[in-house]
C-alpha positions as a printed NumPy array, in Angstrom:
array([[147.003, 121.816,  86.187],
       [148.353, 120.016,  89.247],
       [146.978, 116.623,  90.07 ],
       [145.386, 116.093,  93.482],
       [147.692, 114.808,  96.17 ],
       [147.06 , 111.523,  97.921],
       [145.762, 113.394, 100.977],
       [143.351, 115.468,  98.864],
       [142.084, 112.361,  97.069],
       [141.666, 110.609, 100.414],
       [139.704, 113.558, 101.855],
       [137.468, 113.635,  98.768],
       [136.786, 109.903,  99.065],
       [136.   , 110.271, 102.765],
       [133.676, 113.174, 102.011],
       [131.772, 111.132,  99.43 ],
       [131.552, 108.138, 101.75 ],
       [130.362, 110.33 , 104.629],
       [127.704, 111.912, 102.43 ],
       [126.489, 108.483, 101.373],
       [126.324, 107.278, 104.986],
       [124.406, 110.389, 106.029],
       [121.883, 109.827, 103.233],
       [121.334, 106.245, 104.342],
       [121.033, 107.331, 107.976],
       [118.526, 110.038, 107.083],
       [116.478, 107.52 , 105.075],
       [116.548, 105.117, 108.041],
       [115.288, 107.816, 110.416],
       [112.472, 108.758, 108.042],
       [111.539, 105.091, 107.523],
       [111.363, 104.561, 111.277],
       [109.257, 107.697, 111.568],
       [106.796, 106.31 , 108.998],
       [106.609, 103.054, 110.946],
       [105.883, 104.882, 114.187],
       [103.156, 107.141, 112.801],
       [101.322, 104.624, 110.615],
       [101.317, 101.82 , 113.196],
       [100.414, 104.175, 116.029],
       [ 97.46 , 105.509, 114.061],
       [ 96.299, 101.971, 113.347],
       [ 96.531, 100.535, 116.862],
       [ 95.14 , 103.624, 118.558],
       [ 92.213, 103.549, 116.147],
       [ 91.546,  99.914, 116.989],
       [ 91.942, 100.728, 120.707],
       [ 89.166, 103.276, 120.321],
       [ 86.81 , 100.475, 119.284],
       [ 87.999,  97.625, 121.545],
       [ 90.371,  96.893, 124.416],
       [ 90.864,  93.259, 123.394],
       [ 94.595,  92.536, 123.465],
       [ 94.401,  89.892, 120.735],
       [ 92.633,  92.279, 118.373],
       [ 95.181,  95.012, 119.063],
       [ 98.102,  92.63 , 118.548],
       [ 96.617,  91.259, 115.325],
       [ 95.976,  94.736, 113.93 ],
       [ 99.41 ,  95.971, 114.948],
       [101.263,  92.999, 113.452],
       [ 99.233,  93.212, 110.263],
       [100.026,  96.911, 109.959],
       [103.715,  96.324, 110.697],
       [104.087,  93.59 , 108.09 ],
       [102.002,  95.332, 105.453],
       [103.801,  98.629, 105.948],
       [107.324,  97.184, 106.025],
       [106.718,  95.012, 102.947],
       [105.134,  97.923, 101.103],
       [108.045, 100.203, 101.966],
       [110.581,  97.575, 100.894],
       [108.803,  96.823,  97.622],
       [108.364, 100.49 ,  96.788],
       [112.   , 101.25 ,  97.547],
       [113.18 ,  98.259,  95.499],
       [111.15 ,  99.31 ,  92.461],
       [112.207, 102.95 ,  92.765],
       [115.914, 102.239,  93.186],
       [115.857,  99.549,  90.467],
       [114.455, 102.117,  88.055],
       [117.161, 104.571,  89.081],
       [119.879, 101.936,  88.644],
       [118.546, 100.972,  85.204],
       [118.637, 104.634,  84.19 ],
       [122.198, 104.969,  85.446],
       [123.304, 101.876,  83.53 ],
       [121.608, 103.101,  80.363],
       [123.264, 106.501,  80.678],
       [126.687, 104.899,  81.174],
       [126.171, 102.621,  78.17 ],
       [125.198, 105.583,  75.99 ],
       [128.212, 107.554,  77.187],
       [130.522, 104.61 ,  76.486],
       [129.161, 104.358,  72.95 ],
       [129.613, 108.093,  72.344],
       [133.187, 107.948,  73.606],
       [133.917, 105.132,  71.164],
       [132.202, 106.754,  68.165],
       [133.184, 110.424,  68.571],
       [136.009, 110.841,  71.091],
       [137.002, 114.36 ,  69.961],
       [133.482, 115.706,  70.405],
       [133.298, 114.135,  73.851],
       [136.639, 115.671,  74.785],
       [135.356, 119.084,  73.714],
       [132.178, 118.518,  75.72 ],
       [134.151, 117.613,  78.839],
       [136.308, 120.699,  78.372],
       [133.22 , 122.889,  78.15 ],
       [131.732, 121.339,  81.274],
       [134.933, 122.028,  83.193],
       [134.933, 125.615,  81.926],
       [131.406, 126.021,  83.218],
       [132.716, 124.987,  86.629],
       [135.089, 127.92 ,  86.673],
       [138.275, 126.726,  84.974],
       [139.947, 128.76 ,  82.27 ],
       [139.848, 127.394,  78.723],
       [143.477, 126.301,  78.766],
       [143.296, 124.645,  82.184],
       [139.947, 123.033,  81.349],
       [141.387, 121.547,  78.154],
       [144.443, 120.218,  79.975],
       [142.301, 118.76 ,  82.745],
       [139.921, 117.15 ,  80.235],
       [142.827, 115.54 ,  78.392],
       [144.326, 114.183,  81.614],
       [140.993, 112.848,  82.857],
       [140.273, 111.265,  79.477],
       [143.692, 109.612,  79.356],
       [143.195, 108.185,  82.849],
       [139.596, 106.967,  82.505],
       [137.357, 108.676,  79.959],
       [134.13 , 106.944,  80.981],
       [134.615, 107.668,  84.675],
       [135.403, 111.315,  83.925],
       [132.28 , 111.836,  81.83 ],
       [130.137, 109.841,  84.25 ],
       [131.117, 112.025,  87.179],
       [131.34 , 115.427,  85.495],
       [128.568, 115.132,  82.9  ],
       [126.147, 112.637,  84.447],
       [126.852, 112.987,  88.151],
       [127.246, 109.212,  88.466],
       [130.021, 107.232,  90.133],
       [130.343, 103.973,  88.132],
       [131.679, 102.189,  91.232],
       [128.817, 103.351,  93.465],
       [125.636, 102.544,  91.561],
       [122.546, 102.368,  93.726],
       [121.694,  98.889,  95.054],
       [117.936,  98.162,  95.141],
       [118.323,  95.266,  97.576],
       [120.22 ,  97.379, 100.078],
       [117.561, 100.069,  99.817],
       [114.727,  97.562, 100.217],
       [116.216,  95.914, 103.295],
       [117.053,  99.266, 104.853],
       [113.464, 100.458, 104.398],
       [112.058,  97.172, 105.719],
       [114.198,  97.212, 108.856],
       [113.726, 100.929, 109.538],
       [109.952, 100.728, 109.231],
       [109.828,  97.586, 111.377],
       [111.957,  99.17 , 114.102],
       [109.691, 102.195, 114.225],
       [106.475, 100.17 , 114.141],
       [107.514,  97.958, 117.057],
       [107.325, 100.839, 119.529],
       [103.594, 101.642, 119.254],
       [102.807,  97.939, 118.884],
       [104.499,  97.053, 122.179],
       [103.151, 100.17 , 123.863],
       [ 99.561,  99.239, 123.036],
       [ 99.678,  95.545, 124.025],
       [101.938,  95.444, 127.104],
       [100.261,  97.859, 129.561],
       [ 96.963,  97.078, 131.315],
       [ 93.789,  98.138, 129.426],
       [ 93.314, 101.505, 131.106],
       [ 96.883, 102.611, 130.369],
       [ 97.272, 101.406, 126.799],
       [ 96.255, 104.523, 124.907],
       [ 97.984, 107.04 , 127.244],
       [101.229, 105.02 , 127.249],
       [101.122, 104.66 , 123.475],
       [100.445, 108.353, 122.88 ],
       [103.236, 109.492, 125.21 ],
       [105.71 , 106.953, 123.791],
       [104.891, 107.837, 120.189],
       [105.101, 111.593, 120.723],
       [108.443, 111.231, 122.524],
       [109.754, 109.095, 119.653],
       [108.54 , 111.626, 117.101],
       [110.445, 114.343, 118.926],
       [113.58 , 112.228, 118.568],
       [113.082, 111.333, 114.893],
       [112.129, 114.908, 113.985],
       [115.201, 116.271, 115.734],
       [117.465, 113.613, 114.18 ],
       [116.21 , 114.126, 110.619],
       [116.617, 117.894, 110.936],
       [120.153, 117.634, 112.303],
       [121.165, 115.161, 109.604],
       [119.82 , 117.597, 107.011],
       [121.659, 120.508, 108.643],
       [118.341, 122.248, 109.382],
       [116.997, 123.803, 112.553],
       [115.274, 121.092, 114.582],
       [112.556, 123.145, 116.268],
       [110.188, 123.476, 113.333],
       [110.806, 119.904, 112.163],
       [110.008, 118.546, 115.636],
       [106.775, 120.546, 115.839],
       [105.665, 119.327, 112.391],
       [106.523, 115.754, 113.242],
       [104.737, 115.744, 116.597],
       [101.704, 117.6  , 115.24 ],
       [101.329, 115.154, 112.358],
       [101.583, 112.127, 114.623],
       [ 99.173, 113.572, 117.176],
       [ 96.665, 114.407, 114.439],
       [ 96.885, 110.896, 112.978],
       [ 96.302, 109.262, 116.357],
       [ 93.515, 111.691, 117.26 ],
       [ 91.606, 111.104, 114.034],
       [ 91.914, 107.306, 114.096],
       [ 91.015, 107.107, 117.789],
       [ 87.901, 109.233, 117.188],
       [ 86.865, 107.066, 114.234],
       [ 87.508, 103.866, 116.194],
       [ 85.508, 105.151, 119.161],
       [ 82.558, 106.057, 116.936],
       [ 82.622, 102.696, 115.186],
       [ 82.921, 100.877, 118.51 ],
       [ 79.981, 102.82 , 119.933],
       [ 77.954, 101.972, 116.851],
       [ 78.735,  98.296, 117.291],
       [ 80.535,  97.992, 113.968]])
């Protein structure tokens, strides 16, 4: 079996790095989308009950901070759990390699065969990979983990916090900056335009057709704002 050339290894590394960047970018777009929809629903609902700028600003800021902190905390816990699982799997694999190396070599050979290599080539490849770095080989082939690229919970938490905050700022500014009679129309138009953009972006990053994703995104945001505005109007009329 021939070893990959420097160019092939470089292309593979670039492909992995590009995939990682696209995943982060897609997560950022979805986090911003959550910030837009949740904050828009909140401030439009409050606008249905009152046109007081201070009340709208207070509600919007509270929703922005609560949502961004919740997103960050949830992402931190989720990614920390994933990282702990990855570390545990690597530790178990390291122990198995130390205690029964021949069985692990046979397992790696079988996994390579299942990927389409012949028995002879799979055995030769497994031996070469084991000689170079047995743990890395098993981590990537058997576990699907890159030991040098374990998930970072702090990066994930900050990314979620910033993405949500960026999205939430748009409806917050749209509801407090215009004069009273224009607040809801400006907010609705701004939010729907932003949802078109985030729906299109998330679909393109996922290599999907954008039309259906945009319609779903806009319909969901419009429904959220419509429901909260109706509830706010009813509560305001009732003097609650």
